[in-house]
CSV table of C-alpha atoms and ligand atoms in Angstrom, one decimal:
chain,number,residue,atom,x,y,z
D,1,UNK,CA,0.0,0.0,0.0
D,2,UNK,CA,1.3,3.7,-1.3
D,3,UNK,CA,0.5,6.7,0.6
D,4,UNK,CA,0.0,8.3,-3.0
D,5,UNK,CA,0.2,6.9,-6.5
D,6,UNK,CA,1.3,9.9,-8.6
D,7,UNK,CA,0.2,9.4,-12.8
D,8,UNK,CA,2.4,11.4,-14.9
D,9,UNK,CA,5.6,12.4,-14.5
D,10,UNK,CA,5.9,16.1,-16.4
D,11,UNK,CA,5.5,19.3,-14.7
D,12,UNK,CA,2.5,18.4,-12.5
D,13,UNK,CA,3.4,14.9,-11.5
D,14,UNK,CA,6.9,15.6,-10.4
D,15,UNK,CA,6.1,18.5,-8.2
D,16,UNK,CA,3.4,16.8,-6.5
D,17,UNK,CA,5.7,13.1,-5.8
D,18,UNK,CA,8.3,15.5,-4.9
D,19,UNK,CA,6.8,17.3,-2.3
D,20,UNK,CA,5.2,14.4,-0.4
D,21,UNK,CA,8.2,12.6,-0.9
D,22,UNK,CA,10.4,14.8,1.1
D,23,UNK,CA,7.5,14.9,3.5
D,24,UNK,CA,7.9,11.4,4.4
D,25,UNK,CA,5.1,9.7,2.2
D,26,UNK,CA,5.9,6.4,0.3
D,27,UNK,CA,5.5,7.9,-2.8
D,28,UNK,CA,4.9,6.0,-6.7
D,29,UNK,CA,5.5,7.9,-9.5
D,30,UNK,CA,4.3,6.5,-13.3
D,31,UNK,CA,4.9,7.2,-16.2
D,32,UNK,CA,3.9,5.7,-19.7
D,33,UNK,CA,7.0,6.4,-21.6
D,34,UNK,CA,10.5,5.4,-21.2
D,35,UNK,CA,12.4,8.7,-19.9
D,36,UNK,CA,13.8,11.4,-21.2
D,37,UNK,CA,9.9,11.5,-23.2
D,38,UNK,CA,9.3,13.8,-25.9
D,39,UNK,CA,6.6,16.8,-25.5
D,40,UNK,CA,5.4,19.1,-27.6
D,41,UNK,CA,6.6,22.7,-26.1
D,42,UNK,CA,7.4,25.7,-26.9
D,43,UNK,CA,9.5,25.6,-23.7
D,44,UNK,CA,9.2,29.3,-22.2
D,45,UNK,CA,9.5,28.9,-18.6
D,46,UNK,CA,8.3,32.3,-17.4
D,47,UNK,CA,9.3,33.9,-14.3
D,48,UNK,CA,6.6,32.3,-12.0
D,49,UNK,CA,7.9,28.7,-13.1
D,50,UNK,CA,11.5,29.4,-12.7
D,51,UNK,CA,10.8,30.8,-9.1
D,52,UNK,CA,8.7,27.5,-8.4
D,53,UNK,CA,11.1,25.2,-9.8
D,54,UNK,CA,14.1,26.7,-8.0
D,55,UNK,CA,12.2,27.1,-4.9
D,56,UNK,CA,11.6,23.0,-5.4
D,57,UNK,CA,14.2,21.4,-7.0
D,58,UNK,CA,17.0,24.1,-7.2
D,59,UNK,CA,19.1,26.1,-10.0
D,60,UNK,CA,17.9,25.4,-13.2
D,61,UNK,CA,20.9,23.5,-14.9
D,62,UNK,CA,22.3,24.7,-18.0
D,63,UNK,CA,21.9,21.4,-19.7
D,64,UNK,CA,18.4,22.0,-20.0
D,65,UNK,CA,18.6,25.3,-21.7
D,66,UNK,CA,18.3,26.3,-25.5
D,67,UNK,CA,19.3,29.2,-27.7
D,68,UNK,CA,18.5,31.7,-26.5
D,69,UNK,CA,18.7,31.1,-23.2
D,70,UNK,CA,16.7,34.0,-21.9
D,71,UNK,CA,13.4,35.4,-23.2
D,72,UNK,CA,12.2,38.7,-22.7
D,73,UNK,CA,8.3,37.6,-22.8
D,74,UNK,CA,5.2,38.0,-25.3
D,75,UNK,CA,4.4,40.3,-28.0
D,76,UNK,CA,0.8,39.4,-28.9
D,77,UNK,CA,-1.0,40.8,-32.1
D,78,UNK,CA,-4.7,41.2,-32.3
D,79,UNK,CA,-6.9,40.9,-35.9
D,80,UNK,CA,-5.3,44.4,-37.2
D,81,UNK,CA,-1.8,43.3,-36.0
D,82,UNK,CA,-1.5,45.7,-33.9
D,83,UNK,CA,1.2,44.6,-31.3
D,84,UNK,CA,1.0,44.1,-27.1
D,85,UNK,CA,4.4,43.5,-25.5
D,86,UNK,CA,4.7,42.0,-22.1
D,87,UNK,CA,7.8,42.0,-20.8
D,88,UNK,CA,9.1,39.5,-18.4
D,89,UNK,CA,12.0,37.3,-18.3
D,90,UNK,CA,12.0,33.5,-18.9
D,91,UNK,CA,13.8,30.6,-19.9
D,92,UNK,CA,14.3,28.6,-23.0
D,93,UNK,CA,14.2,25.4,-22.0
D,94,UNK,CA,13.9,21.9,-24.1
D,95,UNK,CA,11.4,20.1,-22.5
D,96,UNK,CA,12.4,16.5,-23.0
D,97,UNK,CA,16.2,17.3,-20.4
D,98,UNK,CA,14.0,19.5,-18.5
D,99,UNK,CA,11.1,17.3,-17.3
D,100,UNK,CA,14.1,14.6,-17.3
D,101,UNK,CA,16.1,16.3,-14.9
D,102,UNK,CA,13.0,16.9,-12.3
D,103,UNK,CA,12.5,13.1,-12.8
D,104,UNK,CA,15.9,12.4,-11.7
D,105,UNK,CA,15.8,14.8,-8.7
D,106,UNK,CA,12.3,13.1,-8.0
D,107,UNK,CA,13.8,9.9,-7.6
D,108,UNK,CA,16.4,11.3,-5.2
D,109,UNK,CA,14.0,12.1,-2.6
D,110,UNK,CA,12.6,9.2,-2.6
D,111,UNK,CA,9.9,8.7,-4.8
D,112,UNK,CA,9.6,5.0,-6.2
D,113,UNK,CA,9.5,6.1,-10.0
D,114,UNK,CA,8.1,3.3,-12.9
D,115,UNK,CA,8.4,4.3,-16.8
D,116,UNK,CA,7.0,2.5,-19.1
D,117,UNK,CA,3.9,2.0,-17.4
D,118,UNK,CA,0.7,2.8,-18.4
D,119,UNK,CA,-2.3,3.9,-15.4
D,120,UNK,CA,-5.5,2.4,-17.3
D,121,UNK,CA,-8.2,3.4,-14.4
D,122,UNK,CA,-8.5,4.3,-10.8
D,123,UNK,CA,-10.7,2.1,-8.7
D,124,UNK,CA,-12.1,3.8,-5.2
D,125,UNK,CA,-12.8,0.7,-2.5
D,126,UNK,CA,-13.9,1.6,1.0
D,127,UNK,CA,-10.3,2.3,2.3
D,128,UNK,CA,-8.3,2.9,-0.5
D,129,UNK,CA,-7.9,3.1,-4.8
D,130,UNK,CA,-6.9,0.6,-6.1
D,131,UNK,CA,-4.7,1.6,-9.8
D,132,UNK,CA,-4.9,-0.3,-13.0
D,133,UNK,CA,-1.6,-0.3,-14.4
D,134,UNK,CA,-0.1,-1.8,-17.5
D,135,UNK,CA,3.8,-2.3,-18.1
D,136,UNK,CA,4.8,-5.9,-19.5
D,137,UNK,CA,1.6,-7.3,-17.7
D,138,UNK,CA,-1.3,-5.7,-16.3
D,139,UNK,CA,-1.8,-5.4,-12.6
D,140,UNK,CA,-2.6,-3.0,-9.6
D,141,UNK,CA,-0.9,-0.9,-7.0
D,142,UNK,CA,-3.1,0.0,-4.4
D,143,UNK,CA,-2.8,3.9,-2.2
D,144,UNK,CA,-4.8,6.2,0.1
D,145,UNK,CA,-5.1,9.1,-2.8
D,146,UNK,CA,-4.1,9.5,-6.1
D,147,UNK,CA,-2.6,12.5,-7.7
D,148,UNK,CA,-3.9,12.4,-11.7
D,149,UNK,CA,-1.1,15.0,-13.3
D,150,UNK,CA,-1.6,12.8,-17.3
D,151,UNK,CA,-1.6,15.7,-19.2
D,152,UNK,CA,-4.6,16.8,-21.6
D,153,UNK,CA,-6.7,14.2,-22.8
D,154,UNK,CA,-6.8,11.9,-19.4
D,155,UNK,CA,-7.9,9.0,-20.1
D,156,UNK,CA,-8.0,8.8,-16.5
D,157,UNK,CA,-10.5,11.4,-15.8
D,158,UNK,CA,-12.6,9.7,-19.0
D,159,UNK,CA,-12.9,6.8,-17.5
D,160,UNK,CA,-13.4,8.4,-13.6
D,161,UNK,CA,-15.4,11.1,-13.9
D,162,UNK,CA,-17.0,9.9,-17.5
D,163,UNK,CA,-16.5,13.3,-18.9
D,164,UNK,CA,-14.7,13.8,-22.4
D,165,UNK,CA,-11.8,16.3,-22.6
D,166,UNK,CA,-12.5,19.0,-25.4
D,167,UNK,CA,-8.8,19.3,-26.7
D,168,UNK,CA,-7.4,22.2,-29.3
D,169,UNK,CA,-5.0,20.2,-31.7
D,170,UNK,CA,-1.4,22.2,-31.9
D,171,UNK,CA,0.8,21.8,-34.9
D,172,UNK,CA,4.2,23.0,-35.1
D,173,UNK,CA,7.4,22.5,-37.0
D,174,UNK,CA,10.6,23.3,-36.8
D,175,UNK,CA,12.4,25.0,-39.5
D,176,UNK,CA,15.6,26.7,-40.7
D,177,UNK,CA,15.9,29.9,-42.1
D,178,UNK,CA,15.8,33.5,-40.9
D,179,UNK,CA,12.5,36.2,-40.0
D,180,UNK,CA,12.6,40.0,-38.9
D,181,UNK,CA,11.1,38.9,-35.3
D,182,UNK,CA,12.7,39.7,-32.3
D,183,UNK,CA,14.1,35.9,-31.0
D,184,UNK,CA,14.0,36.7,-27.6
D,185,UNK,CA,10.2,36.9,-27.7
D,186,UNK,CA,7.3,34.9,-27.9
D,187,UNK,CA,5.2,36.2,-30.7
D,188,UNK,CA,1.8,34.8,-30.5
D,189,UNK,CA,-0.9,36.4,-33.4
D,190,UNK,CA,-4.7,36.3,-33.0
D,191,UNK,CA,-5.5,36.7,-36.5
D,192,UNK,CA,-9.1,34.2,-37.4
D,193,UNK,CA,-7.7,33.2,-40.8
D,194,UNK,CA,-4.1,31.5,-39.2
D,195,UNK,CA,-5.6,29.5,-36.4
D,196,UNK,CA,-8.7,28.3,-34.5
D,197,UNK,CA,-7.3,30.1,-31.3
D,198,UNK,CA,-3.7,31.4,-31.8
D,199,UNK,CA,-0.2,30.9,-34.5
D,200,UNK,CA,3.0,31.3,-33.5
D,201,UNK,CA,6.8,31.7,-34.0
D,202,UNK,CA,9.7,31.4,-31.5
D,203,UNK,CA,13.4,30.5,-31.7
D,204,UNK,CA,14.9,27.2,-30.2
D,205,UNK,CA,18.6,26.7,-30.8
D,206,UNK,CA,19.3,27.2,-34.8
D,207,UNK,CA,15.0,26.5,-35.5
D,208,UNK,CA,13.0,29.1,-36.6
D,209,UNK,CA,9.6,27.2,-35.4
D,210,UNK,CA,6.0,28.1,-36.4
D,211,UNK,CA,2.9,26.6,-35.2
D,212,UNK,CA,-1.2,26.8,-35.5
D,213,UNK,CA,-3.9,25.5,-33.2
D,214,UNK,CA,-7.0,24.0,-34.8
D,215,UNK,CA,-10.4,22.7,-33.6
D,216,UNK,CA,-10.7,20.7,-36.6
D,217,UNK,CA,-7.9,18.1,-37.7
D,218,UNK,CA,-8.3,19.1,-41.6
D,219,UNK,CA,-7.6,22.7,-41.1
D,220,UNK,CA,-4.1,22.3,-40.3
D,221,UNK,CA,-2.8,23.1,-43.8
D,222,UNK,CA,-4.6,25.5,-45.0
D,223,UNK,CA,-3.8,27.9,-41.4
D,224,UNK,CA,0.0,26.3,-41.7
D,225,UNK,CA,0.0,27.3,-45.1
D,226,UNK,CA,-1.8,31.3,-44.4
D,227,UNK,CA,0.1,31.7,-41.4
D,228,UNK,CA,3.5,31.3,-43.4
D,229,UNK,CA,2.9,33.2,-46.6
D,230,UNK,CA,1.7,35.9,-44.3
D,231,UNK,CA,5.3,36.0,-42.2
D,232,UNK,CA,6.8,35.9,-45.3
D,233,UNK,CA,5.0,39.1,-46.7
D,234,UNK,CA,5.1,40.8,-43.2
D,235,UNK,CA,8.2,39.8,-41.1
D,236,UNK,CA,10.6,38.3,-44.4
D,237,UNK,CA,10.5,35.2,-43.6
D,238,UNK,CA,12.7,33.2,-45.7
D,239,UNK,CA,12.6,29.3,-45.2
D,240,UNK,CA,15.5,26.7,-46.1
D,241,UNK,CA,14.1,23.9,-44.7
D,242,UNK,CA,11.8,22.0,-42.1
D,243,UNK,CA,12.9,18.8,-40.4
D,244,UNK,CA,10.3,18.5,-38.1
D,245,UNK,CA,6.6,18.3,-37.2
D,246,UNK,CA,4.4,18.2,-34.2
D,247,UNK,CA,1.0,17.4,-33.3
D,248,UNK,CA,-0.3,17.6,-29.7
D,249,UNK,CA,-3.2,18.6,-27.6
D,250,UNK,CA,-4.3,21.1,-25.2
D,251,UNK,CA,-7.4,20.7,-23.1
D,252,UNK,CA,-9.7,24.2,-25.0
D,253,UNK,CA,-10.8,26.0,-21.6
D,254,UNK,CA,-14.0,27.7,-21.8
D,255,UNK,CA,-15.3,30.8,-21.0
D,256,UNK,CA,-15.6,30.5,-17.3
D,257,UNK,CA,-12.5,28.3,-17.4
D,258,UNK,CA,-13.9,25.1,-15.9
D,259,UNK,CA,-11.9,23.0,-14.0
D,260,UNK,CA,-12.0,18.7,-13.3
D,261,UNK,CA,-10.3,18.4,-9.7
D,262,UNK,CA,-11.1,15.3,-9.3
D,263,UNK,CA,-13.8,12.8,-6.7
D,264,UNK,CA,-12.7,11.7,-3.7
D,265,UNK,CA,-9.1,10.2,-3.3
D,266,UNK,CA,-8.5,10.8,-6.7
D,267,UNK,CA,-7.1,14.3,-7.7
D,268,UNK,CA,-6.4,16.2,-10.6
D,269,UNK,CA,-3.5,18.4,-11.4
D,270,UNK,CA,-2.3,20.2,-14.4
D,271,UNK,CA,-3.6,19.8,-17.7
D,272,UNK,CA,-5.5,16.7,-16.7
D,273,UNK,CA,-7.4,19.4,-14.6
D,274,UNK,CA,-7.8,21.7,-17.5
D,275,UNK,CA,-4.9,24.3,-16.2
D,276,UNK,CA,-3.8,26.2,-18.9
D,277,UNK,CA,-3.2,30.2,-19.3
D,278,UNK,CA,-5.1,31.4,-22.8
D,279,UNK,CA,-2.1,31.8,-24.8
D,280,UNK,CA,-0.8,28.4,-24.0
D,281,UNK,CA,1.2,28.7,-21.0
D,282,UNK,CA,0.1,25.5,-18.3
D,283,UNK,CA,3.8,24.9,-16.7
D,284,UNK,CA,3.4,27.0,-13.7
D,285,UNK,CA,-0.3,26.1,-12.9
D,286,UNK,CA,0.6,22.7,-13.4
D,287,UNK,CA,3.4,23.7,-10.9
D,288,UNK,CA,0.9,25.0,-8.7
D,289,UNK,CA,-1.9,22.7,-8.9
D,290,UNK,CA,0.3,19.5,-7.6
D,291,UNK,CA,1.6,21.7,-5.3
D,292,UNK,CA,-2.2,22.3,-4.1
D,293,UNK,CA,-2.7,18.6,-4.6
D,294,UNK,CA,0.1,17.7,-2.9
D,295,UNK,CA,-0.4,20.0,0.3
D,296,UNK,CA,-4.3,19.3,0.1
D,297,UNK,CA,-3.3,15.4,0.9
D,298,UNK,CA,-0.7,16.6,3.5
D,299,UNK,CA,-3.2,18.4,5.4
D,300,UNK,CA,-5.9,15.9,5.4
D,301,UNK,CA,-3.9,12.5,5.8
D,302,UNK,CA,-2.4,11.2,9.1
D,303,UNK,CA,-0.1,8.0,7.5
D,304,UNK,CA,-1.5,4.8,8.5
D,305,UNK,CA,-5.0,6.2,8.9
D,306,UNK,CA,-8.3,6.7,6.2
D,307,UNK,CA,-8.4,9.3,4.3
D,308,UNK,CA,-12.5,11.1,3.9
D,309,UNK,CA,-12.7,11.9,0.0
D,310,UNK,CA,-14.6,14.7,0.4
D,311,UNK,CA,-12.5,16.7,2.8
D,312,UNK,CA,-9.3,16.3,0.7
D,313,UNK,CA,-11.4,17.5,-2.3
D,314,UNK,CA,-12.8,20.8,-1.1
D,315,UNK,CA,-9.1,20.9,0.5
D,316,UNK,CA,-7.5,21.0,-2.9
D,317,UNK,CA,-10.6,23.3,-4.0
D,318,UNK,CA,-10.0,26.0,-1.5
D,319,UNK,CA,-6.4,25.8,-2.0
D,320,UNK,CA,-6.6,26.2,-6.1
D,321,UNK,CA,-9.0,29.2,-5.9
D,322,UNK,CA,-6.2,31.9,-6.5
D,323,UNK,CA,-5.0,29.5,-9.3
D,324,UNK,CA,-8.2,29.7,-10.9
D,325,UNK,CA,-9.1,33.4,-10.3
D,326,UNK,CA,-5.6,33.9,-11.7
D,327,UNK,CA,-6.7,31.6,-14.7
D,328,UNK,CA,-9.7,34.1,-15.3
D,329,UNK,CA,-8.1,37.2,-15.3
D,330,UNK,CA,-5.9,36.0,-17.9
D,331,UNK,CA,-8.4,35.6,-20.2
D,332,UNK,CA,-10.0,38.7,-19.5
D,333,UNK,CA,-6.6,40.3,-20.5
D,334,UNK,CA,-6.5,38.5,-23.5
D,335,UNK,CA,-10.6,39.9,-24.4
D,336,UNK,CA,-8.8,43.8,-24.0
D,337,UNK,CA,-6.7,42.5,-26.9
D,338,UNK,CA,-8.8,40.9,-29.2
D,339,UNK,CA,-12.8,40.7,-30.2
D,340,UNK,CA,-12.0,36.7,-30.8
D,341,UNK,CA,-11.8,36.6,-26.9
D,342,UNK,CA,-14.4,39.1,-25.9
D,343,UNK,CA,-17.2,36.7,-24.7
D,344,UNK,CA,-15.0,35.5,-21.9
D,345,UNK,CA,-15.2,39.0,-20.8
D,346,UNK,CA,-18.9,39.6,-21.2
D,347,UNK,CA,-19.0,36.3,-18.7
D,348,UNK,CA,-17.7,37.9,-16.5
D,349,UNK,CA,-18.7,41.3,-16.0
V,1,FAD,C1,2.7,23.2,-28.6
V,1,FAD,C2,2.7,23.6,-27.2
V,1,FAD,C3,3.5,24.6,-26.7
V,1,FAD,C4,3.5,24.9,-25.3
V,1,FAD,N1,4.3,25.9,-24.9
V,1,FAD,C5,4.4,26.2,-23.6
V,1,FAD,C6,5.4,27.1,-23.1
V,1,FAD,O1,6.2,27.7,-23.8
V,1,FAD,N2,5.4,27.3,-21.7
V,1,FAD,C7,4.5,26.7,-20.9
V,1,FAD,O2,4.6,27.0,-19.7
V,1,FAD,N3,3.6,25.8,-21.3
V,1,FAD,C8,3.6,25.5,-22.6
V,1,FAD,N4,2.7,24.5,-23.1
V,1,FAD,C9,1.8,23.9,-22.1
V,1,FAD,C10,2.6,22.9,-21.3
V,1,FAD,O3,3.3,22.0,-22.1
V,1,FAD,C11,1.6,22.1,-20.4
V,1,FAD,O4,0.6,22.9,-19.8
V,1,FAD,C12,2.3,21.3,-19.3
V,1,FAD,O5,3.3,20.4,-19.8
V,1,FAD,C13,1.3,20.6,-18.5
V,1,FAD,O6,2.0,19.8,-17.5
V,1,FAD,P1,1.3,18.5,-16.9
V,1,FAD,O7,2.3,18.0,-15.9
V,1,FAD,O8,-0.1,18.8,-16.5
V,1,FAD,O9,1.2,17.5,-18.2
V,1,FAD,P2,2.3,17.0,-19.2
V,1,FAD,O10,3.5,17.8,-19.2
V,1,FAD,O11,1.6,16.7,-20.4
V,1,FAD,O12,2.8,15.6,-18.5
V,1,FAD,C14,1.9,14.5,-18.5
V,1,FAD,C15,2.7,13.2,-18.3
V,1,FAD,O13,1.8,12.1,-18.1
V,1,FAD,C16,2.2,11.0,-18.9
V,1,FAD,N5,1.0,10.2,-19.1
V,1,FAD,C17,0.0,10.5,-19.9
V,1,FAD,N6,-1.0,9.5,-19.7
V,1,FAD,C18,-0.5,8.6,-18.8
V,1,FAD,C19,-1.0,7.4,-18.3
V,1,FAD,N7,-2.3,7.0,-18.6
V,1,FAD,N8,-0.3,6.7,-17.4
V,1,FAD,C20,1.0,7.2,-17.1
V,1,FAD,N9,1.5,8.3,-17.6
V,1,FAD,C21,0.8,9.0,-18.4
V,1,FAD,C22,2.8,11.7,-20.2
V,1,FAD,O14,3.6,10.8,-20.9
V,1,FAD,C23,3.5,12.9,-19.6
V,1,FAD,O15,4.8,12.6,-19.2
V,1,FAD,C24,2.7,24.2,-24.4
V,1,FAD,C25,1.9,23.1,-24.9
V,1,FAD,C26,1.9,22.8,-26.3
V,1,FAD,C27,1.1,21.6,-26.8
């Protein structure tokens, strides 16, 4: 018997195993890929993350870092391209050695970690959950609470909660060549005819990389193909070559940004939860919410004893509300900038 099964060892997943760990809790940690695990970034770690992640697990090391290594923050342009600059300093980080490195620190305090190995439900019993896992065979592993931290399109929270996770497709590649941008910035464009939601371009190491988000799989090429022709009327682009593409998924928040934190012993954090900042920023609320997760358990579990579902759930809820208020505001920001967004603000007027 685990104190806590963690599922999902990214941003979330680590911060949560981490912190009970250190606490004292016997501590699993899966994960369904082998490890370092590709994802789908753009990999600005803004100033928020780098405080939480130093504040956790220490200095940042270099290893993890890309070209260049720090970013200034986000120019966003609205329908009429008319530009908003935020400025705040972040990282450039590759996420594959980054969310390796917290694994590795992860396991140093403690925290039993299994790759390869796929959570396929969470049971509740009377006393405990029980966790259907797969790795060569399929078995359980049994803990007092569960921290769900699988990323956007849980299959856990499917099958728990039997609600279906509305997802925006992202596509990205990664390209060589040159554009009048400022590579120290995030630029993030609103405009309807390049993307569902928003398009892209940022600099990682020698790739010039430039992605779309669509609702609709079959869209893809046709925003791809907009969104380029119009960076290279606009900002000169001038491509050589692509060498890589990218398809992922983000969980599409709604207006009054809804969030799945989970029944009983079982908990939600990150993505799985439906954290996620409009313009595509989730690391530091997934950060945060298995930090929540983590301290809502602390707080409501004496080891050895039962653990009452509902406390630790309107715990985690009461300790997540700044996360979420925070969430809100964002969007609200975002509505200033551009009509696209302007019904999340009438919500919430
Ligand atoms: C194209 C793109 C660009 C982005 N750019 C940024 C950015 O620049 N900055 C930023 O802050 N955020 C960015 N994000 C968002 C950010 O990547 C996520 O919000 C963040 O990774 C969420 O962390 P998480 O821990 O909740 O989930 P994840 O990082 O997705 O981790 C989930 C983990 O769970 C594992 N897993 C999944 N299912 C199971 C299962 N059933 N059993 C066991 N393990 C499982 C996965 O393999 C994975 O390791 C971007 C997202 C995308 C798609």
């Amino acid at each position: 018997m685990y104190d806590v099964i963690v599922i999902g060892a990214g941003p979330a997943g680590c911060m949560a195993a981490k912190r009970l760990a250190r606490t004292g809790y016997k501590v699993l940690l899966v994960e369904k890929m082998q490890v370092p695990r590709e994802k789908s970034c753009s990999g600005i770690l803004i100033e928020r993350s780098i405080d939480l992640v130093e504040s956790e697990f220490g200095k940042i090391p270099d290893t993890v870092l890309c070209s260049p290594s720090i970013t200034k923050g986000i120019i966003i342009y609205n329908e009429e391209n008319l530009s908003f600059k935020f400025e705040s300093k972040g990282l450039n980080i590759w996420r594959s050695a980054f969310d390796h490195w917290l694994t590795l620190q992860v396991i140093d305090n403690g925290v039993e970690f299994r790759p390869s190995t796929l959570a396929l439900s969470c049971e509740e019993k009377e006393k405990y959950v029980a966790v259907h896992l797969k790795g060569d065979t399929k078995y359980y592993e049994n803990a007092k609470a569960v921290i769900v931290c699988d990323g956007a399109g849980s299959v856990i929270k499917k099958s728990l909660l039997n609600v279906l996770s509305r997802n925006i497709i992202t596509y990205q590649t990664f390209c060589k060549g040159t554009i009048d941008l400022d590579d120290k910035f995030f630029h993030a464009f609103l405009h309807s005819q390049f993307s569902e939601h928003d398009a892209w371009v940022n600099v990682k190491d020698d790739f010039l990389i430039f992605g779309v988000c669509v609702k609709d799989v079959n869209k893809i090429e046709s925003y791809y193909a907009q969104f380029l022709s119009f960076l290279i009327s606009t900002y000169n682009a001038k491509i050589q070559s692509c060498s890589k593409k990218e398809r992922w998924i983000i969980p599409e928040v709604e207006t009054d940004c809804p969030l799945d934190l989970g029944r009983g012993r079982v908990l939600f954090a990150g993505e799985s939860a439906n954290f996620l900042n409009p313009m595509g920023e989730g690391v530091s609320s997934a950060l945060v919410s298995g930090c929540a997760a983590s301290e809502a358990i602390k707080q409501i579990y004496v080891q050895g004893k039962d653990i009452d579902g509902q406390a630790l759930l309107s715990v985690y809820e009461k300790n997540i509300l700044q996360e979420k208020e925070r969430m809100i505001r964002q969007w609200d920001l975002l509505a200033g900038i551009s009509p696209k967004f302007s019904h999340y603000n009438q919500m919430h007027l």
